[in-house]
Short mmCIF file of C-alpha atoms in Angstrom, two decimals:
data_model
loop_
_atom_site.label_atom_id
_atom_site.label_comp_id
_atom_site.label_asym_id
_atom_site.label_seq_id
_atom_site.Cartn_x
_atom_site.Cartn_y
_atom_site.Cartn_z
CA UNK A 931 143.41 68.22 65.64
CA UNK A 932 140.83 67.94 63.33
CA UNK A 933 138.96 65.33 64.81
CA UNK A 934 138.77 67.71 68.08
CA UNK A 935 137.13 70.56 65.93
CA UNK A 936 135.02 68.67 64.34
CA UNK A 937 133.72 67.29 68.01
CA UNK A 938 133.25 70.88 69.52
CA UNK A 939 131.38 71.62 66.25
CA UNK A 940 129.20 68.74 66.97
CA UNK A 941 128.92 69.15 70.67
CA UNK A 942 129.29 72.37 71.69
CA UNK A 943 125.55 73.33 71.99
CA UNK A 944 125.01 70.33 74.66
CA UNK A 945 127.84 71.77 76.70
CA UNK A 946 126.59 75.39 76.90
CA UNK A 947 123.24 73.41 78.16
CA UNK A 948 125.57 72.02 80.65
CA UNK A 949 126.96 75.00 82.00
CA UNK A 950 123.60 76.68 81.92
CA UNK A 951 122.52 73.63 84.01
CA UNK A 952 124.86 73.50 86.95
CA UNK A 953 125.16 77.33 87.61
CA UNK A 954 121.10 76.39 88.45
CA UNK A 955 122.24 73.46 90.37
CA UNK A 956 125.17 75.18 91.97
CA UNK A 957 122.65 77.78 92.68
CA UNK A 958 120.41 75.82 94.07
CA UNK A 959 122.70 73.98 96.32
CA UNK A 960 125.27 77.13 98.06
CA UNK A 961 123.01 80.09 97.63
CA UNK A 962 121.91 80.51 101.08
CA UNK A 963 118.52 82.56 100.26
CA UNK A 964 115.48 81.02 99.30
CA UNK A 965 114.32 83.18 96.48
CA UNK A 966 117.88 82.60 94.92
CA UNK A 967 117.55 79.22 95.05
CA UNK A 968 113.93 79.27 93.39
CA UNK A 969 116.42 81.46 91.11
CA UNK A 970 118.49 78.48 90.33
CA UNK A 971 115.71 75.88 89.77
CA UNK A 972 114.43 78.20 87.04
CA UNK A 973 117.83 78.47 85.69
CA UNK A 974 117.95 74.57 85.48
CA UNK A 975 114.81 74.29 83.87
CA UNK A 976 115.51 76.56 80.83
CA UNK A 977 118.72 74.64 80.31
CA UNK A 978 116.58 71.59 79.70
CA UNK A 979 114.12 73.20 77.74
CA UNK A 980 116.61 74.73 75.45
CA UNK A 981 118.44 70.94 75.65
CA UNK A 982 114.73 69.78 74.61
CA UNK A 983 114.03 72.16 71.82
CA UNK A 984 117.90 71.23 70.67
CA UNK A 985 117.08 67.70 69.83
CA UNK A 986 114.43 68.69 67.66
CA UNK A 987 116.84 70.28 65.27
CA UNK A 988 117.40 69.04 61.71
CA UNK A 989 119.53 70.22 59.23
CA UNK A 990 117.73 72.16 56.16
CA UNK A 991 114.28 71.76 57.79
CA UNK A 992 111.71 73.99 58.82
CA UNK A 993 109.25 74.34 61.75
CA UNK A 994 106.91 71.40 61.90
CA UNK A 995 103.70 73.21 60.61
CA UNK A 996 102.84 71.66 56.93
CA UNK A 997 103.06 73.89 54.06
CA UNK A 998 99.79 73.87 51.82
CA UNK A 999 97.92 72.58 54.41
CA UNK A 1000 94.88 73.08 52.68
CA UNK A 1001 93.16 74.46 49.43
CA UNK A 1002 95.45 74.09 46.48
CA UNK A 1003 98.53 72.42 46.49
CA UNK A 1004 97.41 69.87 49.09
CA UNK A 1005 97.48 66.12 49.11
CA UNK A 1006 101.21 66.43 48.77
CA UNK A 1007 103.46 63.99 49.88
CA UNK A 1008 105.07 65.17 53.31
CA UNK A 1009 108.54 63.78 53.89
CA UNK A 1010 109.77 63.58 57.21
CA UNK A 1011 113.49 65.32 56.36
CA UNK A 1012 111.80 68.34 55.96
CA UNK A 1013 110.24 68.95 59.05
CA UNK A 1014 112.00 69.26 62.67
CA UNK A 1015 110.89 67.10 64.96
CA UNK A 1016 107.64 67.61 66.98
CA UNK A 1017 107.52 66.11 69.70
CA UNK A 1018 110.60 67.82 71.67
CA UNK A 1019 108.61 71.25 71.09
CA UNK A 1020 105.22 69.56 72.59
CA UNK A 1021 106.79 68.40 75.93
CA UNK A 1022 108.50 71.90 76.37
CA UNK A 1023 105.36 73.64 75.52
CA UNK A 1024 103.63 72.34 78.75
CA UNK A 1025 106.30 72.20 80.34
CA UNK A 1026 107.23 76.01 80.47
CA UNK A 1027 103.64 76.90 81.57
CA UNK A 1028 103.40 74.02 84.51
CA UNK A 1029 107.11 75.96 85.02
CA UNK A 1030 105.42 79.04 85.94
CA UNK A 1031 103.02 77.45 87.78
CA UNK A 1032 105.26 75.75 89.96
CA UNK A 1033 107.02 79.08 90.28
CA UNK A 1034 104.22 80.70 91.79
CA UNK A 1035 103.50 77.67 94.31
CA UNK A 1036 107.81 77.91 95.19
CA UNK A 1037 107.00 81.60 95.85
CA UNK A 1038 104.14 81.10 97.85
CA UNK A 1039 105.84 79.58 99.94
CA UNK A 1040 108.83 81.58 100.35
CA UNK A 1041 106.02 83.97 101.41
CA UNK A 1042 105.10 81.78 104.15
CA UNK A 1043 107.87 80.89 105.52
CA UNK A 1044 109.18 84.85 105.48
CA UNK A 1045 105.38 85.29 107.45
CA UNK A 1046 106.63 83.07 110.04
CA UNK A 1047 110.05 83.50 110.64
CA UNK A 1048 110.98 87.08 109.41
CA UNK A 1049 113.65 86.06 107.29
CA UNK A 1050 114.41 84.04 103.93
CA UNK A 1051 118.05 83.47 104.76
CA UNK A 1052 118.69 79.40 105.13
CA UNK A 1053 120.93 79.82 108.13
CA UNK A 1054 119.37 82.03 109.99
CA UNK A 1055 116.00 80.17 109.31
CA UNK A 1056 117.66 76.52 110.76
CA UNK A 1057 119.41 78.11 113.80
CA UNK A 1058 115.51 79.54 114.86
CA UNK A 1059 114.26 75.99 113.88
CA UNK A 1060 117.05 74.50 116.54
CA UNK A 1061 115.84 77.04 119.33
CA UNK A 1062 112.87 75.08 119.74
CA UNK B 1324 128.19 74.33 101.76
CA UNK B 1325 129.64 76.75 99.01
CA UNK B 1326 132.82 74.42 98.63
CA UNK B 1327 131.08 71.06 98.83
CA UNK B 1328 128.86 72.32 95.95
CA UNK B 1329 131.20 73.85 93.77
CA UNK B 1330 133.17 70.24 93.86
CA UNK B 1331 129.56 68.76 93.38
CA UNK B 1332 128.30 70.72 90.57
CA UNK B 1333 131.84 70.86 88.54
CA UNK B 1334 131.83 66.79 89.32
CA UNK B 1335 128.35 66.67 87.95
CA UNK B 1336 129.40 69.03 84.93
CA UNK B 1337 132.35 66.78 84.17
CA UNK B 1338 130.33 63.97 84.09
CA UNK B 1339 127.88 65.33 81.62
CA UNK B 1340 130.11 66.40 79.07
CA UNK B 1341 131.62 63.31 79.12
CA UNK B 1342 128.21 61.76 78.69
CA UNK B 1343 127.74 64.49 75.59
CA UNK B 1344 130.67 63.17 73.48
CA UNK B 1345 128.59 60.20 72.88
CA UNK B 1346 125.24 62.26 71.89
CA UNK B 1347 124.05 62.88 68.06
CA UNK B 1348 125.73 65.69 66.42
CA UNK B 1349 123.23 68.99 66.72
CA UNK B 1350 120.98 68.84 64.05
CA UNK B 1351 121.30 65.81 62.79
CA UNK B 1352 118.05 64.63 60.97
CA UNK B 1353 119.15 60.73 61.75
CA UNK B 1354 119.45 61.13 65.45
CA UNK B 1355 117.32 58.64 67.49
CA UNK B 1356 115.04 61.20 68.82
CA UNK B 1357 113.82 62.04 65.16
CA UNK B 1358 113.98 58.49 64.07
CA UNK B 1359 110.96 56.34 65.03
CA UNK B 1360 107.34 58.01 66.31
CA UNK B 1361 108.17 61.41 64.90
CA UNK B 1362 108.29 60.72 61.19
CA UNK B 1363 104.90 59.32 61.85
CA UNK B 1364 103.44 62.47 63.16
CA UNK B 1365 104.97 64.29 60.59
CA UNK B 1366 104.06 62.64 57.90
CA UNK B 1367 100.71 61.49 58.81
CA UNK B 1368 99.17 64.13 60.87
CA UNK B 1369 97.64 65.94 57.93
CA UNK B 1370 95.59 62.97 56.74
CA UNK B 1371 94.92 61.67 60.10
CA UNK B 1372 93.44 64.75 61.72
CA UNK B 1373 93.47 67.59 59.31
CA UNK B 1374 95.91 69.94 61.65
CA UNK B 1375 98.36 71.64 59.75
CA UNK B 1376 100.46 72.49 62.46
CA UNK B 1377 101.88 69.47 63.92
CA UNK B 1378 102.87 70.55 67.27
CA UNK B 1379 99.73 71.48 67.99
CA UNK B 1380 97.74 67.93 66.86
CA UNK B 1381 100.33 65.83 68.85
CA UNK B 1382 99.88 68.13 71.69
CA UNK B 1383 96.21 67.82 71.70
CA UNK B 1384 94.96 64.81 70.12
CA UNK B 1385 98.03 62.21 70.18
CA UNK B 1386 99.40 63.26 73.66
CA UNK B 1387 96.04 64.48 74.89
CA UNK B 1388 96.46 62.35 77.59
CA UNK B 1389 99.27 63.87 78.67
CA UNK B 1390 98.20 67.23 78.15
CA UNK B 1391 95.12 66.53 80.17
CA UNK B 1392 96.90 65.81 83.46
CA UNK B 1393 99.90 68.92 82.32
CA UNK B 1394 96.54 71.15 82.94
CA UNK B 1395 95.60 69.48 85.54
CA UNK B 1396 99.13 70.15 87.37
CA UNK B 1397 98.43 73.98 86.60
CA UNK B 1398 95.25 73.93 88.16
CA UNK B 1399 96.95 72.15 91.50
CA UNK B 1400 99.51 74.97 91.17
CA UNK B 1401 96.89 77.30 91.42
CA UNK B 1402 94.86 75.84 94.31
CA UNK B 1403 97.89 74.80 95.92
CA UNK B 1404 99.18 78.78 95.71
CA UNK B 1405 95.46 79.78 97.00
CA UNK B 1406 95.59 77.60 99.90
CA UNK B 1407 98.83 78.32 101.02
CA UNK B 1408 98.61 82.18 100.95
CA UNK B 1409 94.60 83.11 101.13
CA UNK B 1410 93.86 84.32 104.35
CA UNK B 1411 90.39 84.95 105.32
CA UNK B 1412 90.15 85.98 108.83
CA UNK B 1413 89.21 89.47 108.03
CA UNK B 1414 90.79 92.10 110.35
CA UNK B 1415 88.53 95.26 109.57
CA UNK B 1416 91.30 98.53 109.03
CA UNK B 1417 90.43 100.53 111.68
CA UNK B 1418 89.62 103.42 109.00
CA UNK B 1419 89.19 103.07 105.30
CA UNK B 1420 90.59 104.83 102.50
CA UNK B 1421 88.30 107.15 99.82
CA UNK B 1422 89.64 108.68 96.63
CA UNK B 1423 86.85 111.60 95.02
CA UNK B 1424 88.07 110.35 91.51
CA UNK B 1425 87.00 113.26 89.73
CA UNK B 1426 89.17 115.88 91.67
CA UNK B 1427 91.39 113.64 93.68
CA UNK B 1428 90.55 114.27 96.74
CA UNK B 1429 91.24 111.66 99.43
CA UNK B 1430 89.71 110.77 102.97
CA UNK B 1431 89.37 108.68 105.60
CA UNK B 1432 86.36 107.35 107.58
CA UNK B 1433 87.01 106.05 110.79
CA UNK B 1434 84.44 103.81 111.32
CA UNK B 1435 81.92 102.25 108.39
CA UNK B 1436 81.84 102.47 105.28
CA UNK B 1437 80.55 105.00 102.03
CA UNK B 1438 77.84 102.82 100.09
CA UNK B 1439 79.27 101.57 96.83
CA UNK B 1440 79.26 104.55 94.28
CA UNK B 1441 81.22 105.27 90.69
CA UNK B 1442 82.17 108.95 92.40
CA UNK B 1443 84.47 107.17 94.99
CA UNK B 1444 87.02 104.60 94.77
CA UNK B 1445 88.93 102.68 97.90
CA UNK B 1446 92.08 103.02 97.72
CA UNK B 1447 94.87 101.01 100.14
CA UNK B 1448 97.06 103.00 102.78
CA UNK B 1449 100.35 102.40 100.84
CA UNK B 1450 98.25 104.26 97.76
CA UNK B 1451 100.41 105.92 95.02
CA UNK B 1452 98.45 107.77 91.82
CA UNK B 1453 98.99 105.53 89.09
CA UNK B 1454 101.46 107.46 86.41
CA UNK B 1455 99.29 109.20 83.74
CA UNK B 1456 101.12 107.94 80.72
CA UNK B 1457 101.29 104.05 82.12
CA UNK B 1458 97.77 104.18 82.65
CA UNK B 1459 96.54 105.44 79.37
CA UNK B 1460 98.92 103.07 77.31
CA UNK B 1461 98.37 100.18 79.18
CA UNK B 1462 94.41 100.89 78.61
CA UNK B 1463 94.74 101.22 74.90
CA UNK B 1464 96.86 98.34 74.54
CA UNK B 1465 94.87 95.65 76.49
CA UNK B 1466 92.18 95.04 74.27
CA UNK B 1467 94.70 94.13 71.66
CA UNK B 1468 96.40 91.80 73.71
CA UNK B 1469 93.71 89.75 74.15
CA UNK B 1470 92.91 89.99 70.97
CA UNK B 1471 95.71 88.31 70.13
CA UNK B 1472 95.82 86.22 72.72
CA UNK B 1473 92.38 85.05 71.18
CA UNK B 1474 93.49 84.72 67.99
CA UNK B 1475 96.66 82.69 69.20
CA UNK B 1476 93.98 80.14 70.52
CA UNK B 1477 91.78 80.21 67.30
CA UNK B 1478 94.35 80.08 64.80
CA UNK B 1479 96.47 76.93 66.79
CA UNK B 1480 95.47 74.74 63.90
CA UNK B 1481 97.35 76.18 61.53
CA UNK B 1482 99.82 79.13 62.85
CA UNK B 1483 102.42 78.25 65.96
CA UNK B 1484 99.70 79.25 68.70
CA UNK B 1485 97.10 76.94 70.44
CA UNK B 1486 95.71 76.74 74.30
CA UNK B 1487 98.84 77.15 76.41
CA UNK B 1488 100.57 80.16 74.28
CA UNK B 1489 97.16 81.58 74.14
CA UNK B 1490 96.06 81.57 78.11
CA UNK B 1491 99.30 83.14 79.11
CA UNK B 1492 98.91 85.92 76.41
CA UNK B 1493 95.15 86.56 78.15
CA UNK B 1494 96.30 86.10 81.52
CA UNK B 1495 99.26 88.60 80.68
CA UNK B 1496 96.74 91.27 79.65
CA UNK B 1497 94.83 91.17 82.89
CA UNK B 1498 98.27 91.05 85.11
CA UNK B 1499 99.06 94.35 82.81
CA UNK B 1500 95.61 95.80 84.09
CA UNK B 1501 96.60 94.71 87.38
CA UNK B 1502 100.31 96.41 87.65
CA UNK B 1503 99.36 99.45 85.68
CA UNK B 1504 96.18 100.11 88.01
CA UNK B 1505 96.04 97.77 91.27
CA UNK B 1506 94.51 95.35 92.24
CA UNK B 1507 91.38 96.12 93.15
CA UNK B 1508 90.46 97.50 89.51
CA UNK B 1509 90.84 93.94 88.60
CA UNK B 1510 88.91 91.79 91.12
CA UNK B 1511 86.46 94.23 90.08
CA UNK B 1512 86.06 92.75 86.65
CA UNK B 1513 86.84 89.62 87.02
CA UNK B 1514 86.11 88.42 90.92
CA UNK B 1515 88.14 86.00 93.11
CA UNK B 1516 85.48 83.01 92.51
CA UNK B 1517 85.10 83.80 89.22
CA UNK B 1518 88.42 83.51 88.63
CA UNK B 1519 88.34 79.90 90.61
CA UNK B 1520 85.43 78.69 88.98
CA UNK B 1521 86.55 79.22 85.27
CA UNK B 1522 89.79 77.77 86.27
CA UNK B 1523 88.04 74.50 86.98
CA UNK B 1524 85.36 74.76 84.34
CA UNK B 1525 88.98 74.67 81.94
CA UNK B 1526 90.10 71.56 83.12
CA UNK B 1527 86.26 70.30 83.16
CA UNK B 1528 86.22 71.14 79.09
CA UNK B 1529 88.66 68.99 78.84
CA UNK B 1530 88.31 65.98 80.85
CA UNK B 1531 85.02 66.36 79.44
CA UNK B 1532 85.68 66.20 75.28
CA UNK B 1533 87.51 63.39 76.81
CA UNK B 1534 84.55 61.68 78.27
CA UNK B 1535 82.04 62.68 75.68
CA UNK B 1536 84.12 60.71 73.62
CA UNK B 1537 84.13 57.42 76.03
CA UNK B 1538 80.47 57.71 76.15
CA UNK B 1539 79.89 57.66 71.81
CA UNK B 1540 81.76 54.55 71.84
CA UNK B 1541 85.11 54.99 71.64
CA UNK B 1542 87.90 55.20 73.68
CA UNK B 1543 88.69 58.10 75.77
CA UNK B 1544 90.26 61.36 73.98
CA UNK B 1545 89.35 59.52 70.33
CA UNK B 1546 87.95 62.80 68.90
CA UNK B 1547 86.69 60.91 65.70
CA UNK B 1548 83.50 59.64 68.52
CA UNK B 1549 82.28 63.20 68.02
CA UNK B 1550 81.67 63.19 64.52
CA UNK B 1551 78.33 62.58 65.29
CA UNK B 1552 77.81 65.30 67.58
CA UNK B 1553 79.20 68.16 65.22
CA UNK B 1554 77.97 66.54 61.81
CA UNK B 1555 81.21 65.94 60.15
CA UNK B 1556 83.65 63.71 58.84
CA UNK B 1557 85.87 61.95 61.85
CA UNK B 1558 88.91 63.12 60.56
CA UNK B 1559 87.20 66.79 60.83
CA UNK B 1560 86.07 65.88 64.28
CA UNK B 1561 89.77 65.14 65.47
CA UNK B 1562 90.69 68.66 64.16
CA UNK B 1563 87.36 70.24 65.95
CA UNK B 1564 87.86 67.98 69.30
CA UNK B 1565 91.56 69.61 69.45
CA UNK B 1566 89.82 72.96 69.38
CA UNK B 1567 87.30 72.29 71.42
CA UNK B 1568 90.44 70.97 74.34
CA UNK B 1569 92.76 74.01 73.44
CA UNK B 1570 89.64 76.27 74.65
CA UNK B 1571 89.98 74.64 77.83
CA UNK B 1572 93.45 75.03 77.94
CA UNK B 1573 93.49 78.86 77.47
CA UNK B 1574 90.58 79.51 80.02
CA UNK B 1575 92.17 77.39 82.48
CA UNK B 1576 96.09 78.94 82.00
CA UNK B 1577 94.69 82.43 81.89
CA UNK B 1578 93.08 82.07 84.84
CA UNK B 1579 95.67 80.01 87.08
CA UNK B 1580 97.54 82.90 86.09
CA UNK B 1581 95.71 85.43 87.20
CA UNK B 1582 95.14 83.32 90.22
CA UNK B 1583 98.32 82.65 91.30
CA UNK B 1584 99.89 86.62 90.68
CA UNK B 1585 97.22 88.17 92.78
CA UNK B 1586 97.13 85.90 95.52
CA UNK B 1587 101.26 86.14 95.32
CA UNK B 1588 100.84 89.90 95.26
CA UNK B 1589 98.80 90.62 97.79
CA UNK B 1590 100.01 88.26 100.29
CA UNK B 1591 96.35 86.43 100.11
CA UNK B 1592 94.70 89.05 100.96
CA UNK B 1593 93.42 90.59 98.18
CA UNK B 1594 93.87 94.13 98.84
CA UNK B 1595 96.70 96.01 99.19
CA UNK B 1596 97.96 94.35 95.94
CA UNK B 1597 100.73 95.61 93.04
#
């Protein structure tokens, strides 16, 4: 019983990413408008940055900008332990911004394709393709 | 569809949590991620390039290669946005719109135009007055925004902040202007090629530092080539170089953002905008 706890202490963070994860992919797969499926793929993405940023975490450590930088006190030895881990905030940095970007283009678009067919609704918008 | 994916997703789910038992415990400083290049960074950052804040050096100077072609994807995003909605085959409204900004008044000329004058504004058919109180906050506010948005950029080095952050606090501001006014107010300021050309000159600060560098000798993105351009040490160089790049960062994001909401806004057509 113990041993279980212990687990869901350990992992319960990575399954809350999880769930996050597949209500973008389920989402993305049954929603039948287009905007709520852009919905979705946004929904997926913050459940990998926040899986992302997650890794980075270390116990008793702080954010990963030296102390004493400069001026006095510097020179100092730096140990590793007491700094989270970069390189997981880096790739998430970019990554939200090219996620807005992307956004925009995935609402563009939706834009055109409401312009030429009148409607964003995925059924509707194969039975017109099938008419021609 | 809806039952096929629900078995899908909860399969895929399943699947993943299995996966998860196996994963380091959450926060676990001897977890593979934070195990063999990251101590590196953190430890020798400071004396390699002189950037206090890590995130920001790795971003810029280790991974600058990376973070090169991540700018390079916004500035797709934004051309790819522009050429998808931007229409140019200019119906002319069969009667324009006036607004006497002093007293309000509005009118509407049936055929030409008034010559360009501060005493009249154009204003779209779907025109509402914009609210008073909005308006007035939004105007005192924006100048501190970009402030701050500025100083996000400036202080990267050594506060969380840098080129990214930065650019989307800028391009915020001038969506703010944007909402809280319309559209027009902000082409007015800051113009449609304007707005295209700085988002390329970005990206061309950038690839350029990057250059520069392969033409002093070194290889490409190796900062330290430029100490003797600025007249400092090369470690200093590294820290200036990252500058230098996060400048291009910020003009390019702000302005892909700008980009992108206006043409989304207005359809491409740059007039009857939020």
């Amino acid at each position: 019983m113990s041993d279980l706890i212990s687990i869901i202490v350990a992992n319960y963070n990575y399954w809350i990413y999880i769930t996050l994860m597949m209500i973008g992919l389920y989402a993305m797969i049954a929603k039948n408008n287009l905007v709520k499926k852009i919905v979705g793929m946004n929904i997926f993405q913050t459940a990998i940055i926040l899986f992302y940023v997650s890794i980075g975490v270390k116990k008793g450590a702080t954010i990963p900008i030296l102390q004493h930088g400069h001026g006095h006190g510097a020179h100092t030895v730096v140990h590793a332990v007491d700094y989270v881990n970069p390189l997981p905030h880096v790739l998430m940095l970019t990554a939200i911004v090219v996620g807005v970007a992307t956004l925009g283009v995935a609402l563009a678009l939706a834009i055109r394709v409401y312009d030429r067919y009148n409607t964003l609704e995925e059924d509707e918008l194969l039975a017109q393709i099938r008419e021609k | 569809m809806k039952i096929t994916g629900l078995i899908v997703t909860i399969l895929v789910g399943g699947l993943l949590i299995y996966a998860a038992a196996d994963f380091p415990a959450w926060s676990d400083p001897n977890s593979p991620a934070s195990t063999y290049l990251s101590p590196h960074f953190i430890e020798k950052t400071m004396e390699e390039t002189s950037v206090p804040n890590i995130v920001t050096a790795v971003l810029a100077d280790y991974r600058s290669f990376d973070t090169m072609f991540e700018t390079t994807v916004i500035f797709s995003a934004g051309v790819a946005v522009f050429i998808l909605l931007r229409t140019f085959r200019r119906k002319e409204p069969e009667a324009r719109h006036y607004r006497h900004v002093l007293t309000g008044v509005t009118m509407r000329i049936k055929e030409g135009k008034l010559p360009p004058s501060d005493d009249f504004e154009r204003i779209d058919t779907l025109w509402t007055p914009p609210d008073l109180i909005i308006k007035t906050v939004c105007r005192l506010l924006i100048p501190f925004i970009q402030i701050f948005g500025l100083y996000v950029i400036a202080h990267g080095h050594h506060s969380p902040g840098g080129g990214f952050q930065g650019g989307v606090i800028l391009g915020a501001s001038i969506i703010v202007l944007a909402i809280s006014h319309n559209l027009r107010t902000v082409v007015k300021r800051m113009s449609e090629k304007l707005d295209a050309v700085l988002c390329a000159v970005g990206v061309l600060i950038y690839a350029g530092t990057g250059a520069l560098c392969l033409l002093l000798g070194l290889n490409f993105m190796d900062y330290s080539a430029l100490a003797s351009v600025l007249f400092v040490d090369p470690i200093m160089a590294r820290s200036h170089g990252i500058l230098i790049v996060e400048i291009g960062v910020g003009i390019a994001v702000m302005c892909t953002m700008v980009w992108i909401y206006s043409n989304v806004s207005s359809r491409g057509r740059y007039e009857q905008g939020l």
